[in-house]
PDB file of C-alpha atoms in Angstrom:
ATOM      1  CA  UNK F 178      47.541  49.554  24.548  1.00  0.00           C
ATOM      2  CA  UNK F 179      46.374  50.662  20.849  1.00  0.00           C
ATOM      3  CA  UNK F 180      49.051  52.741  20.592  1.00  0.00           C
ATOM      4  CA  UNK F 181      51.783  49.925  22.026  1.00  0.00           C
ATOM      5  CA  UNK F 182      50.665  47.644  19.260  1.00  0.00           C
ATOM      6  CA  UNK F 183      50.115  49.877  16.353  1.00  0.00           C
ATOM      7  CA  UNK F 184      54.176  51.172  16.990  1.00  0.00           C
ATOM      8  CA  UNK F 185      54.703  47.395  17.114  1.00  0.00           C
ATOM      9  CA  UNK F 186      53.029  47.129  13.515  1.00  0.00           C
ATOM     10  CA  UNK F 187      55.112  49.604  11.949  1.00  0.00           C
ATOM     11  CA  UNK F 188      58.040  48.553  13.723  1.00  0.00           C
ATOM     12  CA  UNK F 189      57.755  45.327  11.620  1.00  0.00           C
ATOM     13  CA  UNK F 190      56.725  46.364   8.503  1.00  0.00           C
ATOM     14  CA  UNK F 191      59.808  49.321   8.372  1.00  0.00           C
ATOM     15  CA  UNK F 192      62.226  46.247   9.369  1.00  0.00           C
ATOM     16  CA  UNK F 193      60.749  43.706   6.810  1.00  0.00           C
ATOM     17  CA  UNK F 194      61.204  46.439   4.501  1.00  0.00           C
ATOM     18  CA  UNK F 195      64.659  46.503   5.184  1.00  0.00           C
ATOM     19  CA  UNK F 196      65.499  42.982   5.406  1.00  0.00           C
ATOM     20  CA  UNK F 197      64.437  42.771   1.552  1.00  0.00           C
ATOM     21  CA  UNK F 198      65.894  45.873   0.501  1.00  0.00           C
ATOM     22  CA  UNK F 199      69.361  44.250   1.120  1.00  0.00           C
ATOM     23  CA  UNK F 200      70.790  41.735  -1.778  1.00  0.00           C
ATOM     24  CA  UNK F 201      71.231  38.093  -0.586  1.00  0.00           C
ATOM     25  CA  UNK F 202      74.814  38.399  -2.359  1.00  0.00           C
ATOM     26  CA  UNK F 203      76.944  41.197  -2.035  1.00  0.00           C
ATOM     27  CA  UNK F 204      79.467  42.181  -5.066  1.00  0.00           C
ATOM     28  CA  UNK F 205      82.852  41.218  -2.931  1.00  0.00           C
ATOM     29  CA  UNK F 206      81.326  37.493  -2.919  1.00  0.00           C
ATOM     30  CA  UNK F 207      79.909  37.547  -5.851  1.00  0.00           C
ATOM     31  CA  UNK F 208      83.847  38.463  -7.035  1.00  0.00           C
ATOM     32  CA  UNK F 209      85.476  35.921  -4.954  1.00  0.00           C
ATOM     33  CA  UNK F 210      82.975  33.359  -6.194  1.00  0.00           C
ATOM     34  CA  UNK F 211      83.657  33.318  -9.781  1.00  0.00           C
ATOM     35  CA  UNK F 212      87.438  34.656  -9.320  1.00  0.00           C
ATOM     36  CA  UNK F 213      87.974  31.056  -7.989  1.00  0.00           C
ATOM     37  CA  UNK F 214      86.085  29.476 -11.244  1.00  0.00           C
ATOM     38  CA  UNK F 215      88.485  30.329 -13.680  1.00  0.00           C
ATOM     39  CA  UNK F 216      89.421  27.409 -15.673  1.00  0.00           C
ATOM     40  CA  UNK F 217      93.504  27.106 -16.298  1.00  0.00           C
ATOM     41  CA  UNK F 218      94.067  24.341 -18.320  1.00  0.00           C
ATOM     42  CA  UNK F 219      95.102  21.379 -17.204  1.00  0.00           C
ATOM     43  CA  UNK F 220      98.322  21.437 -14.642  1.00  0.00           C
ATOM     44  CA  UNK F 221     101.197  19.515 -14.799  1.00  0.00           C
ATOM     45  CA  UNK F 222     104.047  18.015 -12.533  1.00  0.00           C
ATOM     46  CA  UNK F 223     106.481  15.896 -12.008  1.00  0.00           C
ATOM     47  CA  UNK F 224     106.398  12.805  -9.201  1.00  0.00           C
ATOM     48  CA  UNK F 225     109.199  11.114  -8.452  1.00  0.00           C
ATOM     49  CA  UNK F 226     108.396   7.873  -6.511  1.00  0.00           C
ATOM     50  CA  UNK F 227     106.408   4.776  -7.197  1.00  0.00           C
ATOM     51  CA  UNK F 228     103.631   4.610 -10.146  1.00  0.00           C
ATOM     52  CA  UNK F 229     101.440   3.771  -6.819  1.00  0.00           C
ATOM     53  CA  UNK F 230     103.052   6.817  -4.478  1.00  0.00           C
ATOM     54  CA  UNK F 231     102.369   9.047  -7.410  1.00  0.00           C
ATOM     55  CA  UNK F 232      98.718   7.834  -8.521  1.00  0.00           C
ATOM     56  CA  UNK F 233      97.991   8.197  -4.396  1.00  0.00           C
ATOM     57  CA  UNK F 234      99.747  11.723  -4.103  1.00  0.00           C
ATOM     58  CA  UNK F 235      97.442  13.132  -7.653  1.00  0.00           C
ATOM     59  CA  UNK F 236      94.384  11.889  -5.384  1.00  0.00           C
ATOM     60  CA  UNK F 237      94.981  13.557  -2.756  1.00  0.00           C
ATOM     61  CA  UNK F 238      95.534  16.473  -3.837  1.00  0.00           C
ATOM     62  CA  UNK F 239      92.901  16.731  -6.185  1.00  0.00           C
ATOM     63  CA  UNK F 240      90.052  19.462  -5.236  1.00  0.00           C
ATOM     64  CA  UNK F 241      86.546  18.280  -5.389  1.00  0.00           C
ATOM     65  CA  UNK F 242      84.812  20.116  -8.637  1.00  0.00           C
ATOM     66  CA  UNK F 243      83.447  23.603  -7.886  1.00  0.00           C
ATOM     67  CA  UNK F 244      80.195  24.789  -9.033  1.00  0.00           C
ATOM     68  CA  UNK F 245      80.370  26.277 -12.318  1.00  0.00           C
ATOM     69  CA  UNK F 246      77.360  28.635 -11.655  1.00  0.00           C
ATOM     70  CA  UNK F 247      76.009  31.098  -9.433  1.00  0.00           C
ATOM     71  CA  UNK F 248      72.101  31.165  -8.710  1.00  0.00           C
ATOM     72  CA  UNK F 249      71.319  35.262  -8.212  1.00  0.00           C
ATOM     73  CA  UNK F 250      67.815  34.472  -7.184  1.00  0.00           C
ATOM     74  CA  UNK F 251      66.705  36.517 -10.140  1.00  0.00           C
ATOM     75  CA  UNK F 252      63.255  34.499 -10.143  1.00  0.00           C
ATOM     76  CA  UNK F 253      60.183  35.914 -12.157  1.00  0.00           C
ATOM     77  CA  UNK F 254      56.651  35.598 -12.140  1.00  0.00           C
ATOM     78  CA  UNK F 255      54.432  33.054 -13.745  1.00  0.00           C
ATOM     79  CA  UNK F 256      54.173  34.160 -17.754  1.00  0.00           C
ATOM     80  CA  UNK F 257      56.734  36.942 -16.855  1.00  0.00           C
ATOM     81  CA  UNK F 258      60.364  38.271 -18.009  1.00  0.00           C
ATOM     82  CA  UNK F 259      59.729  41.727 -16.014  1.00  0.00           C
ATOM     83  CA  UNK F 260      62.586  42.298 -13.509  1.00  0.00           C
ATOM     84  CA  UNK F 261      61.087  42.890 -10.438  1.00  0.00           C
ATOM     85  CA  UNK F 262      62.903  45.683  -7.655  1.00  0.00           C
ATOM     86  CA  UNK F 263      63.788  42.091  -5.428  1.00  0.00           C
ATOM     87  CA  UNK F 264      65.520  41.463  -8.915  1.00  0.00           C
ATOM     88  CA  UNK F 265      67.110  44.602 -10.087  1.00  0.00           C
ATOM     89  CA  UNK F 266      68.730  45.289  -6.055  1.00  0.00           C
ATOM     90  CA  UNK F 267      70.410  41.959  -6.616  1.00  0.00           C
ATOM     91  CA  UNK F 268      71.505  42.622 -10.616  1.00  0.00           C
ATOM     92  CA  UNK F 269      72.871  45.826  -9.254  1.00  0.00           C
ATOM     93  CA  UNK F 270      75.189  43.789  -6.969  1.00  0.00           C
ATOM     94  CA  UNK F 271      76.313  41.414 -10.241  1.00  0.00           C
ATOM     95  CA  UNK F 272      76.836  44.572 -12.461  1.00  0.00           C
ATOM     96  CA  UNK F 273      79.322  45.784  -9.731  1.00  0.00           C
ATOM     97  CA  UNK F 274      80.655  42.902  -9.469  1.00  0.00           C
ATOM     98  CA  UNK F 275      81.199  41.899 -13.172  1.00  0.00           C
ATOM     99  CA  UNK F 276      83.003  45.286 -13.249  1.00  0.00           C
ATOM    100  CA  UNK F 277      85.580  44.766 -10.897  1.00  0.00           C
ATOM    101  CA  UNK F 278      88.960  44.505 -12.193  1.00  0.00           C
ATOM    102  CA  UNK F 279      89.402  40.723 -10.833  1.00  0.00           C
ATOM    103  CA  UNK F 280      86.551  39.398 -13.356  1.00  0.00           C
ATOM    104  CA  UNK F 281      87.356  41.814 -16.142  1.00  0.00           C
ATOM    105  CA  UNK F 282      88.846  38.965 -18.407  1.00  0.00           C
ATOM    106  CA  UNK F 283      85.881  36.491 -18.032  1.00  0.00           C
ATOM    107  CA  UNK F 284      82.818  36.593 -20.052  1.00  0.00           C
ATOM    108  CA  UNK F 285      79.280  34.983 -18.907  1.00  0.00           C
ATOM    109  CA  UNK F 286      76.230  33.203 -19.633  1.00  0.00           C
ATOM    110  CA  UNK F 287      73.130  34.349 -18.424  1.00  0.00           C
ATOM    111  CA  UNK F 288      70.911  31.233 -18.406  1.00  0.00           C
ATOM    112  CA  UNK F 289      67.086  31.745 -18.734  1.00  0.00           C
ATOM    113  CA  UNK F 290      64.994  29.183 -16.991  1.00  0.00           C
ATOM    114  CA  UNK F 291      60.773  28.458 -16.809  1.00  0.00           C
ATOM    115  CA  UNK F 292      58.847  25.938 -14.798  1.00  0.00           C
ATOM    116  CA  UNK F 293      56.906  23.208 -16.726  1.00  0.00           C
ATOM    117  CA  UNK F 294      53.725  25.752 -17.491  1.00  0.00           C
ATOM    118  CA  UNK F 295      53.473  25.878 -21.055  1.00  0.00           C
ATOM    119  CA  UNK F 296      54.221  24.311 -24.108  1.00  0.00           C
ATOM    120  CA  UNK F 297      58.423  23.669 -24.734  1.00  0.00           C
ATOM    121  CA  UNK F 298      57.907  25.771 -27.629  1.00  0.00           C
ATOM    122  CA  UNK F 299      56.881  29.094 -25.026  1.00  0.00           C
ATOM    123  CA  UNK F 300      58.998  27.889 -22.679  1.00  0.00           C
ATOM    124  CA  UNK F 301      61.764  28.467 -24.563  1.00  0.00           C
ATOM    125  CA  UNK F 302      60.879  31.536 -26.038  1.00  0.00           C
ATOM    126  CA  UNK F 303      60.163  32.963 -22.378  1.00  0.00           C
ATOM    127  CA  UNK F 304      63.575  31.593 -21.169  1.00  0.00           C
ATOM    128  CA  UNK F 305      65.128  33.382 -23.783  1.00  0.00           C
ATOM    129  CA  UNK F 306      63.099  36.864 -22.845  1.00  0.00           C
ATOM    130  CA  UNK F 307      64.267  35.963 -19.546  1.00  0.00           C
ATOM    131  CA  UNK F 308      67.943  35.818 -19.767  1.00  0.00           C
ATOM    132  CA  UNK F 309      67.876  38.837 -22.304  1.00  0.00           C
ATOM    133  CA  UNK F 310      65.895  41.023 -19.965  1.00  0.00           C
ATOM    134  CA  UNK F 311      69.016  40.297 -17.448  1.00  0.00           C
ATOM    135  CA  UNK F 312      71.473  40.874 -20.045  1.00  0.00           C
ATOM    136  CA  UNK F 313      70.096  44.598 -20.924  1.00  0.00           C
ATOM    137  CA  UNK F 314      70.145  45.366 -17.409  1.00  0.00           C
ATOM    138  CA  UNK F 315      73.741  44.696 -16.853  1.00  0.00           C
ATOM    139  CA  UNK F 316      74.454  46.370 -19.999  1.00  0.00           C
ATOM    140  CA  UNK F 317      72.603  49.038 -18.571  1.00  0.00           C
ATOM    141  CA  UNK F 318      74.703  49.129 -15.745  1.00  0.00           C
ATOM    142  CA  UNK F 319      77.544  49.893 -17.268  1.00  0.00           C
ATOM    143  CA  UNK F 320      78.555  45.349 -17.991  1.00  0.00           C
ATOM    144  CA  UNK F 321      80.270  45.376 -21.848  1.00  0.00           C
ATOM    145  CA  UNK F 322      77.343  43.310 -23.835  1.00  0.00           C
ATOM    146  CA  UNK F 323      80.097  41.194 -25.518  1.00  0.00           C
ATOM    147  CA  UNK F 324      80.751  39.330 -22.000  1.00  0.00           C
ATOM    148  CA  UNK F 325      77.248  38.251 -21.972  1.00  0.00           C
ATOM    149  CA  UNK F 326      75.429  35.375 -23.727  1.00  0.00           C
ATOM    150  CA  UNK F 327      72.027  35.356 -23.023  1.00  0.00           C
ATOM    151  CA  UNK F 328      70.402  31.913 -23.676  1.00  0.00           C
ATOM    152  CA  UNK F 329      67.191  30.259 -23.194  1.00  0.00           C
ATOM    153  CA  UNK F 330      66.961  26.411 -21.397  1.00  0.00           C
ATOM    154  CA  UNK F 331      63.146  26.184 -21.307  1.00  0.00           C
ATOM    155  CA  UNK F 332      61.946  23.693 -19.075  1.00  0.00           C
ATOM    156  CA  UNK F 333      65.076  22.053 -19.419  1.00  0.00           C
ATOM    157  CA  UNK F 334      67.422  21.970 -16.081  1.00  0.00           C
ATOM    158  CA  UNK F 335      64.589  22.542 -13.146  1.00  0.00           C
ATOM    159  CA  UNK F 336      66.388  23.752  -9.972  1.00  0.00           C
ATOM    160  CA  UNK F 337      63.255  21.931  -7.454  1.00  0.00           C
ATOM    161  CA  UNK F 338      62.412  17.862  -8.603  1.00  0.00           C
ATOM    162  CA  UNK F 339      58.494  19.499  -8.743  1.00  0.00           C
ATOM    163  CA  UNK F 340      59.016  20.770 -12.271  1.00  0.00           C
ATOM    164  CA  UNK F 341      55.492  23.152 -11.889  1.00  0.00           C
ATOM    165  CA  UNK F 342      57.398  24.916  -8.493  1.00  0.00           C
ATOM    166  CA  UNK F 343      57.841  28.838  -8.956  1.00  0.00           C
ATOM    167  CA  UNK F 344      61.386  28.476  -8.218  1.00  0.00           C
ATOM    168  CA  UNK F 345      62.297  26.897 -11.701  1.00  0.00           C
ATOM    169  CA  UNK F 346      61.636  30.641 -13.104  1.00  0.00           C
ATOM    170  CA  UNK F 347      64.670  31.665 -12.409  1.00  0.00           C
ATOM    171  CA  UNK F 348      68.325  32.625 -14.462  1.00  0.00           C
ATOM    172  CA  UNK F 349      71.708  31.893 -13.309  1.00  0.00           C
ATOM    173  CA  UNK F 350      74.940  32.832 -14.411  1.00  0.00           C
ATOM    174  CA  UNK F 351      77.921  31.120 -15.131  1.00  0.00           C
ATOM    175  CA  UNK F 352      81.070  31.882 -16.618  1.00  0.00           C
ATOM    176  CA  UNK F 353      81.656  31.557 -20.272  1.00  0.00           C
ATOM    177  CA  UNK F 354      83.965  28.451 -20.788  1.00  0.00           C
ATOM    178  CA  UNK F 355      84.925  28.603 -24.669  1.00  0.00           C
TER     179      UNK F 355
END
């Protein structure tokens, strides 16, 4: 019976070592998710019918707006811009990802984020270390640092309405629009 349970033990501490060793988002999704984001301009066409036919047929074929960002799930600890190994297994997956010939021509902000802990003035400052720690790891893995912005929001844009929950220290990345 001791022996049944303590093989039962390490049975689930080996798989829930496994389970977080994987990334939440592999690099072909990662690809397909921001290959889709690229903004084109404006489109144009020509309708021939009815000011009414053509104002209906624009509607209905317009696509409901796609989110701009991707949330990595890079999130830190309180006081913290250290990259933990949760953190760096999923960065690896963005480097790859960013390096793949289909994003090659888009550039990208890493967005630093805190919870409310703090004065705005550290808040920003530790948003900033966040998004630059990031940064240097992508750079470090092999991402050209002129297609990333690292920028601080402070306190600003809370992911969770509780604006002291750990998940507001977190950065996201979004694709450089200018």
């Amino acid at each position: 019976m001791r022996w049944g349970s303590s093989a039962l033990a390490l049975a689930a501490v080996l798989f829930s070592t496994h389970v977080y060793a994987d990334p939440l988002q592999k690099s072909e999704d990662i690809v397909k998710f921001f290959a889709g984001q690229g903004n084109l301009g404006a489109s144009r066409g020509i309708c021939v019918g009815t000011e009414e036919e053509c104002k209906s047929k624009a509607e209905k074929n317009e696509a409901p707006p796609q989110k701009a960002g991707l949330d990595m799930m890079i999130n830190f600890a309180l006081d913290s811009a250290q990259l933990d190994q949760t953190a760096r297994t999923e960065l690896d997956e963005f480097a790859k990802a960013l390096k793949d010939n289909r994003l090659s021509t888009f550039s990208f902000v890493v967005e630093g984020h805190t919870d409310a802990t703090g004065t705005d003035r550290y808040n920003q400052d530790l948003s900033q270390r966040r998004a630059q720690s990031v940064a240097a790891f992508l750079e470090a893995n092999g991402v050209e640092s002129a297609r990333l912005e690292a920028i601080g929001l402070g306190k600003s844009h809370p992911r969770v309405a509780n604006p002291y929950d750990p998940v507001n220290r977190r950065v996201e990345m979004r694709i450089r629009t200018e």
